[in-house]
Short mmCIF file of C-alpha atoms in Angstrom, two decimals:
data_model
loop_
_atom_site.label_atom_id
_atom_site.label_comp_id
_atom_site.label_asym_id
_atom_site.label_seq_id
_atom_site.Cartn_x
_atom_site.Cartn_y
_atom_site.Cartn_z
CA MET A 26 62.17 -59.23 72.94
CA ILE A 27 61.16 -55.62 73.09
CA ALA A 28 57.82 -56.61 74.57
CA LEU A 29 59.61 -58.62 77.25
CA LEU A 30 61.94 -55.72 77.98
CA ARG A 31 58.97 -53.35 78.24
CA ARG A 32 57.18 -55.77 80.56
CA ASP A 33 60.18 -56.11 82.85
CA LEU A 34 60.70 -52.36 82.96
CA MET A 35 57.01 -51.73 83.71
CA LEU A 36 57.05 -54.30 86.49
CA ALA A 37 60.13 -52.73 88.01
CA VAL A 38 58.69 -49.22 87.88
CA ARG A 39 55.20 -50.09 89.11
CA ALA A 40 56.30 -52.44 91.87
CA GLY A 41 58.72 -49.73 92.90
CA GLY A 42 60.77 -52.27 94.84
CA GLY A 43 64.14 -52.77 93.23
CA PHE A 44 64.15 -49.47 91.45
CA GLY A 45 64.65 -47.15 94.40
CA LEU A 46 65.86 -49.76 96.84
CA ALA A 47 69.25 -50.35 95.23
CA LEU A 48 69.78 -46.62 95.02
CA ALA A 49 68.89 -46.17 98.69
CA PHE A 50 71.23 -49.01 99.61
CA PHE A 51 74.03 -47.37 97.66
CA LEU A 52 73.39 -44.09 99.50
CA ILE A 53 73.45 -45.82 102.88
CA VAL A 54 76.75 -47.54 102.11
CA VAL A 55 78.25 -44.21 101.09
CA VAL A 56 76.93 -42.54 104.25
CA LEU A 57 78.26 -45.30 106.49
CA VAL A 58 81.80 -45.15 105.11
CA PRO A 59 82.81 -41.87 106.84
CA PHE A 60 81.39 -43.23 110.11
CA ALA A 61 83.63 -46.26 109.74
CA ILE A 62 86.90 -44.62 108.68
CA GLY A 63 86.53 -41.08 110.01
CA PRO A 64 85.51 -37.79 108.39
CA ASP A 65 88.99 -36.66 107.31
CA PRO A 66 88.47 -35.26 103.75
CA SER A 67 91.95 -36.18 102.48
CA LEU A 68 91.50 -39.79 103.57
CA LEU A 69 87.98 -39.88 102.12
CA SER A 70 89.08 -38.47 98.78
CA ARG A 71 91.74 -41.15 98.52
CA VAL A 72 89.30 -44.04 99.00
CA ALA A 73 86.27 -42.38 97.38
CA ALA A 74 86.62 -43.96 93.94
CA GLY A 75 87.04 -47.46 95.33
CA VAL A 76 84.21 -47.10 97.84
CA LEU A 77 81.83 -45.81 95.15
CA TRP A 78 82.68 -48.78 92.95
CA LEU A 79 82.24 -51.22 95.79
CA GLY A 80 78.94 -49.62 96.80
CA ALA A 81 77.61 -49.76 93.25
CA LEU A 82 78.67 -53.40 92.98
CA LEU A 83 76.93 -54.37 96.21
CA ALA A 84 73.80 -52.46 95.22
CA CYS A 85 73.77 -54.36 91.92
CA LEU A 86 74.06 -57.63 93.82
CA LEU A 87 71.20 -56.76 96.15
CA SER A 88 68.49 -56.81 93.50
CA LEU A 89 69.70 -59.91 91.66
CA ASP A 90 67.75 -62.53 93.56
CA ARG A 91 64.43 -61.04 92.42
CA LEU A 92 65.54 -61.25 88.79
CA PHE A 93 64.17 -64.70 88.04
CA ALA A 94 62.54 -65.56 91.36
CA LEU A 95 59.20 -63.79 90.74
CA ASP A 96 58.91 -65.16 87.21
CA HIS A 97 59.78 -68.60 88.52
CA GLU A 98 57.18 -68.48 91.29
CA ASP A 99 54.23 -67.43 89.15
CA GLY A 100 55.26 -69.71 86.30
CA SER A 101 55.85 -67.04 83.68
CA LEU A 102 59.44 -68.22 83.36
CA ASP A 103 58.22 -71.59 82.08
CA LEU A 104 55.96 -69.73 79.71
CA LEU A 105 58.88 -67.64 78.46
CA ALA A 106 60.94 -70.78 77.95
CA THR A 107 58.31 -72.21 75.60
CA ALA A 108 58.04 -68.93 73.69
CA PRO A 109 59.56 -68.75 70.19
CA LEU A 110 62.24 -66.46 71.60
CA PRO A 111 65.48 -68.39 72.32
CA LEU A 112 66.44 -68.56 75.98
CA GLU A 113 69.69 -66.79 75.16
CA GLY A 114 67.64 -63.80 74.07
CA ILE A 115 65.58 -63.92 77.25
CA ALA A 116 68.77 -64.03 79.33
CA ALA A 117 70.16 -61.03 77.47
CA VAL A 118 66.94 -59.06 77.88
CA LYS A 119 66.80 -59.88 81.58
CA ALA A 120 70.36 -58.61 81.98
CA LEU A 121 69.51 -55.47 80.01
CA ALA A 122 66.41 -54.84 82.13
CA HIS A 123 68.44 -55.29 85.30
CA TRP A 124 71.04 -52.86 84.00
CA LEU A 125 68.44 -50.26 83.03
CA THR A 126 66.49 -50.45 86.28
CA THR A 127 69.30 -50.96 88.78
CA ALA A 128 72.71 -50.10 87.40
CA LEU A 129 71.84 -47.04 85.32
CA PRO A 130 70.34 -45.10 88.27
CA LEU A 131 73.46 -45.97 90.26
CA VAL A 132 75.67 -44.59 87.50
CA VAL A 133 73.65 -41.40 87.39
CA ALA A 134 73.69 -41.01 91.16
CA ALA A 135 77.36 -41.89 91.63
CA PRO A 136 78.73 -38.36 90.98
CA ALA A 137 76.33 -36.91 93.55
CA PHE A 138 77.52 -39.45 96.09
CA GLY A 139 81.08 -38.62 95.05
CA ILE A 140 80.56 -35.16 96.53
CA LEU A 141 79.70 -36.75 99.87
CA LEU A 142 83.04 -38.57 99.84
CA SER A 143 84.97 -35.50 98.57
CA LEU A 144 85.99 -37.20 95.36
CA PRO A 145 88.65 -35.06 93.61
CA ALA A 146 87.31 -32.98 90.71
CA PRO A 147 88.98 -34.86 87.80
CA GLY A 148 87.55 -38.11 89.14
CA PHE A 149 83.86 -37.43 88.39
CA GLY A 150 84.09 -37.94 84.64
CA TRP A 151 86.21 -41.07 84.92
CA LEU A 152 83.96 -42.48 87.63
CA VAL A 153 80.93 -42.24 85.36
CA VAL A 154 82.87 -43.58 82.38
CA SER A 155 84.21 -46.55 84.34
CA LEU A 156 80.80 -47.35 85.81
CA LEU A 157 79.18 -47.08 82.39
CA ALA A 158 81.77 -49.43 80.96
CA GLY A 159 81.75 -51.86 83.87
CA THR A 160 78.19 -52.21 85.15
CA PRO A 161 76.85 -54.06 82.07
CA ALA A 162 79.30 -56.84 82.92
CA LEU A 163 78.02 -56.84 86.49
CA SER A 164 74.44 -57.22 85.26
CA ALA A 165 75.32 -60.02 82.83
CA ILE A 166 77.33 -61.98 85.41
CA GLY A 167 74.62 -61.39 87.99
CA THR A 168 71.97 -62.76 85.65
CA PHE A 169 74.02 -65.93 85.37
CA GLY A 170 74.23 -66.20 89.16
CA ALA A 171 70.51 -65.54 89.52
CA ALA A 172 69.76 -68.31 87.02
CA LEU A 173 71.97 -70.74 88.96
CA THR A 174 70.14 -70.14 92.22
CA VAL A 175 66.60 -69.79 90.92
CA GLY A 176 64.13 -71.84 92.93
CA LEU A 177 66.58 -72.65 95.72
CA ARG A 178 65.86 -72.04 99.34
CA ARG A 179 68.36 -69.63 100.88
CA GLY A 180 69.26 -68.71 97.32
CA GLY A 181 70.15 -65.13 98.21
CA LEU A 182 73.17 -65.91 100.35
CA LEU A 183 74.41 -68.56 97.94
CA LEU A 184 73.98 -66.07 95.11
CA SER A 185 76.40 -63.62 96.73
CA LEU A 186 78.93 -66.36 97.40
CA ILE A 187 78.85 -67.42 93.76
CA VAL A 188 78.62 -64.03 92.10
CA LEU A 189 81.08 -61.96 94.13
CA PRO A 190 84.23 -63.91 93.11
CA LEU A 191 83.09 -63.58 89.50
CA TYR A 192 82.95 -59.80 89.97
CA VAL A 193 86.65 -59.58 90.88
CA PRO A 194 88.17 -58.77 87.46
CA THR A 195 85.51 -56.17 86.67
CA LEU A 196 85.94 -54.53 90.06
CA ILE A 197 89.73 -54.45 89.76
CA PHE A 198 89.77 -52.74 86.38
CA GLY A 199 86.75 -50.51 87.06
CA ALA A 200 88.05 -49.23 90.37
CA GLU A 201 91.50 -48.81 88.83
CA VAL A 202 90.11 -46.53 86.11
CA ALA A 203 88.16 -44.49 88.66
CA ARG A 204 91.12 -44.28 91.06
CA ARG A 205 93.62 -43.24 88.40
CA GLY A 206 91.13 -40.71 87.12
CA ALA A 207 90.61 -39.28 90.60
CA GLU A 208 94.34 -39.02 91.22
CA GLY A 209 94.89 -37.36 87.86
CA LEU A 210 97.11 -40.18 86.57
CA ALA A 211 97.09 -41.52 83.03
CA ILE A 212 94.33 -44.09 82.64
CA GLY A 213 96.52 -46.44 80.65
CA PRO A 214 95.30 -49.86 79.58
CA ALA A 215 92.79 -50.23 82.44
CA LEU A 216 89.83 -48.78 80.53
CA PRO A 217 90.33 -50.87 77.37
CA LEU A 218 90.73 -53.95 79.56
CA LEU A 219 87.54 -53.10 81.46
CA ALA A 220 85.67 -52.59 78.21
CA GLY A 221 87.11 -55.84 76.91
CA ILE A 222 85.82 -57.77 79.93
CA THR A 223 82.41 -56.17 79.52
CA CYS A 224 82.19 -56.98 75.82
CA GLY A 225 83.35 -60.56 76.35
CA THR A 226 80.94 -61.06 79.23
CA LEU A 227 78.02 -59.57 77.29
CA ALA A 228 78.77 -61.80 74.32
CA LEU A 229 79.21 -65.08 76.18
CA MET A 230 77.26 -64.88 79.43
CA PRO A 231 73.75 -65.12 77.88
CA PHE A 232 74.71 -68.56 76.54
CA ALA A 233 75.84 -69.78 79.95
CA THR A 234 72.72 -68.29 81.55
CA ALA A 235 70.47 -69.94 78.98
CA ALA A 236 72.16 -73.30 79.50
CA VAL A 237 71.58 -73.00 83.23
CA LEU A 238 67.95 -71.91 82.82
CA ARG A 239 67.22 -74.75 80.41
CA ARG A 240 68.56 -77.20 82.96
CA ALA A 241 66.91 -75.61 86.00
CA LEU A 242 63.50 -75.56 84.34
CA ARG A 243 63.74 -79.20 83.30
CA GLY A 244 64.67 -80.36 86.84
CA MET B 18 120.43 -85.22 110.18
CA ASN B 19 119.79 -81.55 110.66
CA LEU B 20 117.19 -80.63 113.24
CA ASP B 21 118.75 -77.30 114.14
CA MET B 22 116.15 -74.77 113.17
CA GLY B 23 117.72 -71.73 114.75
CA LYS B 24 115.47 -68.81 115.50
CA TYR B 25 112.77 -69.87 113.05
CA ALA B 26 111.84 -73.12 114.85
CA THR B 27 108.34 -71.89 115.69
CA GLU B 28 107.53 -71.00 112.11
CA VAL B 29 108.78 -74.29 110.67
CA LEU B 30 107.02 -76.41 113.27
CA LEU B 31 103.83 -74.35 112.93
CA SER B 32 103.73 -74.78 109.17
CA TYR B 33 104.31 -78.55 109.40
CA ALA B 34 101.59 -78.83 112.04
CA GLY B 35 99.32 -76.67 109.89
CA THR B 36 99.85 -79.09 107.02
CA LEU B 37 99.61 -82.41 108.80
CA ILE B 38 96.56 -81.61 110.93
CA PRO B 39 94.27 -80.59 108.01
CA LEU B 40 95.58 -83.52 105.95
CA ALA B 41 94.88 -85.94 108.78
CA LEU B 42 91.43 -84.39 109.18
CA VAL B 43 90.48 -84.78 105.52
CA ILE B 44 91.87 -88.33 105.43
CA TRP B 45 89.94 -89.23 108.56
CA ILE B 46 86.68 -87.74 107.27
CA THR B 47 87.10 -89.47 103.91
CA TRP B 48 87.79 -92.78 105.64
CA ALA B 49 84.82 -92.42 108.01
CA GLN B 50 82.41 -91.59 105.17
CA TYR B 51 83.84 -94.44 103.11
CA ARG B 52 83.28 -96.95 105.92
CA ARG B 53 79.79 -95.64 106.66
CA ALA B 54 78.66 -95.84 103.02
CA ALA B 55 80.16 -99.31 102.59
CA ARG B 56 78.44 -100.63 105.70
CA ALA B 57 75.08 -99.06 104.92
CA LEU B 58 75.17 -100.32 101.35
CA SER B 59 76.06 -103.89 102.26
CA ALA B 60 73.31 -103.87 104.91
CA ALA B 61 70.77 -102.65 102.36
CA GLU B 62 71.90 -105.20 99.80
CA ALA B 63 71.70 -108.00 102.36
CA ARG B 64 68.12 -106.95 103.12
CA LYS B 65 67.23 -107.14 99.47
CA ASP B 66 69.16 -110.36 98.77
CA ILE B 67 70.99 -108.98 95.79
CA PRO B 68 74.55 -110.01 95.19
CA MET C 27 89.46 -101.54 76.03
CA SER C 28 89.05 -97.83 76.31
CA ILE C 29 89.19 -95.42 79.20
CA TRP C 30 85.45 -94.84 78.90
CA GLU C 31 84.82 -98.32 80.27
CA PHE C 32 85.46 -96.83 83.68
CA ALA C 33 82.51 -94.52 83.19
CA ASN C 34 80.56 -97.58 84.31
CA PRO C 35 80.22 -97.07 88.08
CA ARG C 36 80.58 -100.77 88.78
CA LYS C 37 83.84 -101.06 86.85
CA PHE C 38 85.10 -97.81 88.29
CA THR C 39 84.41 -99.01 91.82
CA ALA C 40 86.03 -102.38 91.16
CA LEU C 41 89.18 -100.78 89.75
CA SER C 42 89.30 -98.19 92.54
CA LEU C 43 89.00 -100.86 95.23
CA LYS C 44 91.78 -102.81 93.55
CA ILE C 45 94.28 -99.96 93.31
CA LEU C 46 93.31 -97.99 96.44
CA PRO C 47 95.47 -99.99 98.90
CA THR C 48 98.50 -99.52 96.65
CA LEU C 49 97.80 -95.80 96.28
CA VAL C 50 97.30 -95.34 100.00
CA GLY C 51 100.55 -97.14 100.78
CA LEU C 52 102.45 -95.28 98.10
CA SER C 53 101.14 -91.88 99.18
CA ALA C 54 101.96 -92.61 102.83
CA VAL C 55 105.52 -93.58 101.90
CA LEU C 56 106.03 -90.62 99.56
CA VAL C 57 104.41 -87.94 101.75
CA LEU C 58 106.01 -89.07 104.98
CA GLY C 59 109.30 -89.86 103.25
CA GLY C 60 109.46 -86.53 101.43
CA LEU C 61 108.46 -84.51 104.47
CA ILE C 62 110.81 -86.32 106.86
CA TRP C 63 113.63 -86.04 104.33
CA GLY C 64 112.91 -82.37 103.88
CA PHE C 65 112.37 -81.68 107.57
CA ALA C 66 115.26 -83.56 109.09
CA PHE C 67 117.88 -84.19 106.41
CA THR C 68 118.30 -80.97 104.45
CA PRO C 69 120.71 -78.17 105.32
CA ASN C 70 119.48 -74.69 106.19
CA ALA C 71 119.77 -72.16 103.39
CA ASP C 72 121.95 -69.07 103.69
CA LYS C 73 119.29 -66.44 103.30
CA PHE C 74 116.19 -68.27 104.53
CA GLU C 75 117.88 -70.33 107.27
CA SER C 76 115.54 -73.07 108.44
CA THR C 77 112.38 -71.58 106.90
CA VAL C 78 113.47 -73.17 103.63
CA LYS C 79 111.93 -76.34 105.06
CA ILE C 80 108.46 -74.84 104.67
CA ILE C 81 108.83 -75.25 100.90
CA TYR C 82 108.21 -79.00 101.24
CA VAL C 83 104.67 -78.44 102.49
CA HIS C 84 103.92 -75.15 100.74
CA VAL C 85 104.74 -75.97 97.12
CA PRO C 86 103.10 -79.43 96.93
CA SER C 87 99.87 -78.21 98.51
CA ALA C 88 99.74 -75.18 96.22
CA LEU C 89 100.39 -77.44 93.24
CA MET C 90 97.52 -79.75 94.18
CA ALA C 91 95.19 -76.84 94.94
CA ILE C 92 95.50 -75.67 91.32
CA ASN C 93 95.55 -79.15 89.82
CA GLY C 94 92.48 -80.03 91.86
CA TRP C 95 90.55 -77.24 90.19
CA LEU C 96 91.88 -78.31 86.79
CA MET C 97 90.71 -81.85 87.46
CA MET C 98 87.25 -80.55 88.39
CA LEU C 99 87.22 -78.56 85.15
CA VAL C 100 88.09 -81.62 83.04
CA CYS C 101 85.53 -83.76 84.88
CA SER C 102 82.87 -81.08 84.42
CA LEU C 103 83.59 -80.96 80.70
CA ILE C 104 83.37 -84.76 80.44
CA TRP C 105 80.08 -84.68 82.31
CA LEU C 106 78.63 -81.96 80.09
CA VAL C 107 79.76 -83.63 76.87
CA ARG C 108 79.44 -87.36 77.56
CA ARG C 109 77.20 -87.39 80.63
CA HIS C 110 79.08 -89.98 82.65
CA HIS C 111 77.86 -89.82 86.23
CA VAL C 112 81.19 -90.98 87.64
CA SER C 113 82.81 -87.91 86.15
CA ALA C 114 80.39 -85.53 87.85
CA LEU C 115 80.81 -87.33 91.16
CA ALA C 116 84.60 -87.23 90.84
CA ALA C 117 84.44 -83.46 90.39
CA ARG C 118 82.28 -83.23 93.49
CA ALA C 119 84.67 -85.49 95.41
CA ALA C 120 87.70 -83.41 94.47
CA ALA C 121 86.37 -80.07 95.73
CA PRO C 122 86.81 -80.58 99.51
CA VAL C 123 90.29 -82.00 99.00
CA GLY C 124 91.16 -79.00 96.85
CA VAL C 125 89.89 -76.65 99.54
CA VAL C 126 92.08 -78.30 102.16
CA MET C 127 95.10 -77.99 99.86
CA THR C 128 94.32 -74.30 99.27
CA VAL C 129 94.02 -73.66 103.00
CA ILE C 130 97.33 -75.44 103.66
CA ALA C 131 99.07 -73.43 100.94
CA LEU C 132 97.69 -70.14 102.28
CA PHE C 133 98.51 -71.01 105.88
CA THR C 134 102.07 -72.20 105.28
CA GLY C 135 102.64 -69.21 103.01
CA ALA C 136 101.50 -66.85 105.76
CA VAL C 137 103.70 -68.54 108.34
CA TRP C 138 106.66 -68.23 105.97
CA GLY C 139 105.85 -64.65 105.04
CA GLN C 140 105.82 -63.50 108.64
CA PRO C 141 109.61 -63.80 109.25
CA MET C 142 110.68 -63.32 105.62
CA TRP C 143 108.56 -60.42 104.42
CA GLY C 144 107.71 -59.18 107.90
CA THR C 145 103.98 -59.67 107.37
CA TRP C 146 101.44 -62.48 107.44
CA TRP C 147 99.66 -61.26 104.39
CA VAL C 148 100.29 -58.92 101.48
CA TRP C 149 98.01 -58.25 98.54
CA ASP C 150 100.47 -59.86 96.21
CA PRO C 151 99.11 -61.26 92.93
CA ARG C 152 99.88 -64.88 93.76
CA LEU C 153 98.48 -64.67 97.26
CA THR C 154 95.43 -62.81 96.08
CA SER C 155 94.65 -65.22 93.28
CA PHE C 156 94.92 -68.10 95.72
CA LEU C 157 92.43 -66.44 98.01
CA ILE C 158 90.11 -65.97 95.02
CA LEU C 159 90.58 -69.64 94.11
CA PHE C 160 89.53 -70.49 97.66
CA LEU C 161 86.34 -68.44 97.22
CA PHE C 162 85.59 -70.24 93.95
CA TYR C 163 85.96 -73.60 95.70
CA LEU C 164 83.56 -72.44 98.43
CA GLY C 165 80.94 -71.24 95.94
CA TYR C 166 81.20 -74.49 93.98
CA MET C 167 80.74 -76.65 97.07
CA ALA C 168 77.90 -74.49 98.37
CA LEU C 169 76.04 -74.91 95.08
CA TRP C 170 76.50 -78.70 95.21
CA ALA C 171 75.15 -78.73 98.74
CA ALA C 172 72.17 -76.52 97.93
CA ILE C 173 70.59 -78.47 95.07
CA GLU C 174 68.79 -81.66 96.00
CA ASP C 175 68.37 -83.31 92.61
CA THR C 176 71.81 -84.73 91.91
CA GLU C 177 71.60 -84.56 88.15
CA THR C 178 70.55 -80.90 88.16
CA ALA C 179 73.26 -80.21 90.71
CA ALA C 180 75.87 -81.89 88.50
CA ASP C 181 74.78 -79.82 85.51
CA LEU C 182 74.70 -76.49 87.28
CA THR C 183 77.96 -76.98 89.15
CA SER C 184 79.67 -78.07 85.93
CA ILE C 185 78.59 -74.88 84.20
CA LEU C 186 79.69 -72.87 87.24
CA CYS C 187 83.06 -74.64 87.14
CA LEU C 188 83.50 -73.71 83.47
CA VAL C 189 82.50 -70.08 83.93
CA GLY C 190 84.46 -69.90 87.17
CA SER C 191 87.60 -71.15 85.45
CA VAL C 192 87.40 -68.38 82.89
CA PHE C 193 86.94 -65.77 85.59
CA ALA C 194 89.63 -67.29 87.81
CA LEU C 195 92.05 -66.95 84.92
CA LEU C 196 90.89 -63.38 84.27
CA SER C 197 91.35 -62.57 87.96
CA ARG C 198 94.84 -64.03 87.86
CA TYR C 199 95.89 -61.55 85.18
CA ALA C 200 93.81 -58.72 86.61
CA VAL C 201 95.55 -58.90 89.98
CA ASN C 202 98.89 -59.03 88.20
CA PHE C 203 97.99 -55.75 86.61
CA TRP C 204 96.68 -54.33 89.85
CA ASN C 205 99.65 -54.88 92.10
CA GLN C 206 103.22 -55.98 91.54
CA GLY C 207 104.18 -58.71 93.93
CA LEU C 208 106.63 -59.76 96.58
CA HIS C 209 106.29 -63.47 95.90
CA GLN C 210 109.33 -65.04 94.29
CA GLY C 211 109.03 -66.43 90.79
CA THR C 212 108.78 -70.15 90.33
CA SER C 213 111.85 -72.10 91.35
CA ILE C 214 111.17 -74.86 88.86
CA PRO C 215 110.28 -73.23 85.53
CA VAL C 216 109.11 -76.23 83.52
CA ALA C 217 109.01 -74.31 80.26
CA THR C 218 112.69 -73.39 80.23
CA GLY C 219 113.88 -76.59 81.85
CA GLY C 220 116.20 -74.74 84.19
CA ARG C 221 115.80 -74.42 87.90
CA THR C 222 117.16 -72.25 90.65
CA VAL C 223 117.15 -74.67 93.57
CA ALA C 224 120.02 -77.01 94.37
CA ASP C 225 119.54 -80.77 94.30
CA VAL C 226 119.60 -81.07 98.10
CA TYR C 227 116.37 -79.11 98.26
CA PHE C 228 114.96 -80.20 94.93
CA LEU C 229 114.92 -83.98 95.41
CA PRO C 230 112.88 -84.10 98.64
CA LEU C 231 110.59 -81.49 97.11
CA VAL C 232 109.94 -83.73 94.11
CA VAL C 233 109.22 -86.65 96.44
CA ALA C 234 106.81 -84.53 98.47
CA MET C 235 105.07 -83.26 95.31
CA ALA C 236 104.66 -86.81 94.03
CA GLY C 237 103.37 -87.81 97.45
CA PHE C 238 100.76 -85.05 97.57
CA PHE C 239 99.71 -85.97 94.05
CA VAL C 240 99.21 -89.65 94.87
CA LEU C 241 97.48 -88.72 98.12
CA PHE C 242 95.12 -86.45 96.20
CA VAL C 243 94.31 -89.21 93.71
CA ALA C 244 93.72 -91.74 96.50
CA LEU C 245 91.44 -89.36 98.41
CA VAL C 246 89.45 -88.46 95.31
CA LEU C 247 89.01 -92.12 94.34
CA ALA C 248 87.86 -93.05 97.83
CA ARG C 249 85.44 -90.12 97.96
CA THR C 250 84.08 -90.90 94.50
CA VAL C 251 83.46 -94.52 95.49
CA THR C 252 81.71 -93.25 98.61
CA LEU C 253 79.49 -90.98 96.51
CA ILE C 254 78.67 -93.81 94.09
CA ARG C 255 77.71 -96.02 97.02
CA GLU C 256 75.59 -93.30 98.60
CA ARG C 257 73.80 -92.81 95.30
CA ARG C 258 73.15 -96.57 95.01
CA LEU C 259 71.99 -96.67 98.61
CA ALA C 260 69.48 -93.92 97.89
CA VAL C 261 68.15 -95.92 94.93
CA LEU C 262 67.81 -99.06 97.04
CA ASP C 263 66.03 -97.12 99.78
CA ALA C 264 63.63 -95.67 97.26
CA GLN C 265 62.88 -99.14 95.90
CA GLU C 266 62.29 -100.44 99.40
CA ALA C 267 59.95 -97.60 100.22
CA ARG C 268 57.95 -98.33 97.10
CA ALA C 269 57.76 -102.09 97.72
#
């Protein structure tokens, strides 16, 4: 498992594709928002937390279709499936690799982008906390979606259609934590609920992903 | 019999139209596909002489 | 004699063909009867005036939109556990009907909301979860359409239906948390047995709900038979091409 994780990380770093691309996409979304709604700082600071969450979510989505596609094309996915490692483990490692290469840089960069959107000062900490608690769920759900669409033509568009509705609960609670934090309100039950969704997703999603992969590889 | 809809006549009529038209559409499509499959299948079975 | 006998496509088709005319007739009588009763023979309500008549199309379609997804969930489970092809095809057949019901519910709700709440759309929990349900239906149908091998498609869509159900339920409670709503509570709380609507409105509503239910069943049966026939046709064509 560790070897597989190392391999995926190395591929991501050396190929250089997904690693910086998602981050750049996130930056572009953040830059475009003031053009769309106007540069008024008070308006921007009100929507900043939500926009940052939405941008991070879309950036996560962007790199999903490469998750299994490359391994499927060159056949290494079939090889992995015959390895002694259970497919559930492979699914979990894939999700972890996606989180480390795509989501973690986004989490680190989010406060910097928060400055661009004049996020209120108390919001920075909560933004990072909520992203840290929420993005693992995004990666795990995304891995499931990527497994569903592996080997399909026009898989990318279908992937978004399938995965985005599944992101709704995570987005609601995550953005709620960030928004309440930015407005200086009590966080309340939103953060435990977000963490609960993440834990549940992390525990159960690898099984669904593995079931899908098993089926897709047989067909 | 009460057909007096007062000032909300447009809304009521619009919602009934918005129900019946999609329903008619889905019924029609279902019926058309049903007929087409039945005809194509019986033609294919006649070609192959299977009961 | 068990219900699983109808997992045999031939028996399922035979039974469907036998009961379809009855179902079609019954649904026509109930839907048209309920709607005409509701539209022409019920008094206007005090507060809602004539818009109360929208309830006869709004509630039954919303009911069948949710029940349609539940039926797909049950069929998906049966397919995954017992691998009856009819079950998978029935789930596939139900999706477009469910989408139409969802669209009708959203549309009639918007038309009703415009005079009553003063807006076509609010981000109310019930409205929002219906919109999310609509998106789930779309994703499910798109996945069916995208995969060529029918057995793989049945497997993957079944798993998506299962996972989607969990997340649809999560979303339902998440949006509740996120925004308190304008939408009225249910008028017919089954759990408590009480109800807040008078008989004049309730009886035609029950007829319309029964009508939409029978209509849904008839449509799904007809579509499933169509899918079974298309599958058989494909097999025959393949045999012909080989011969």
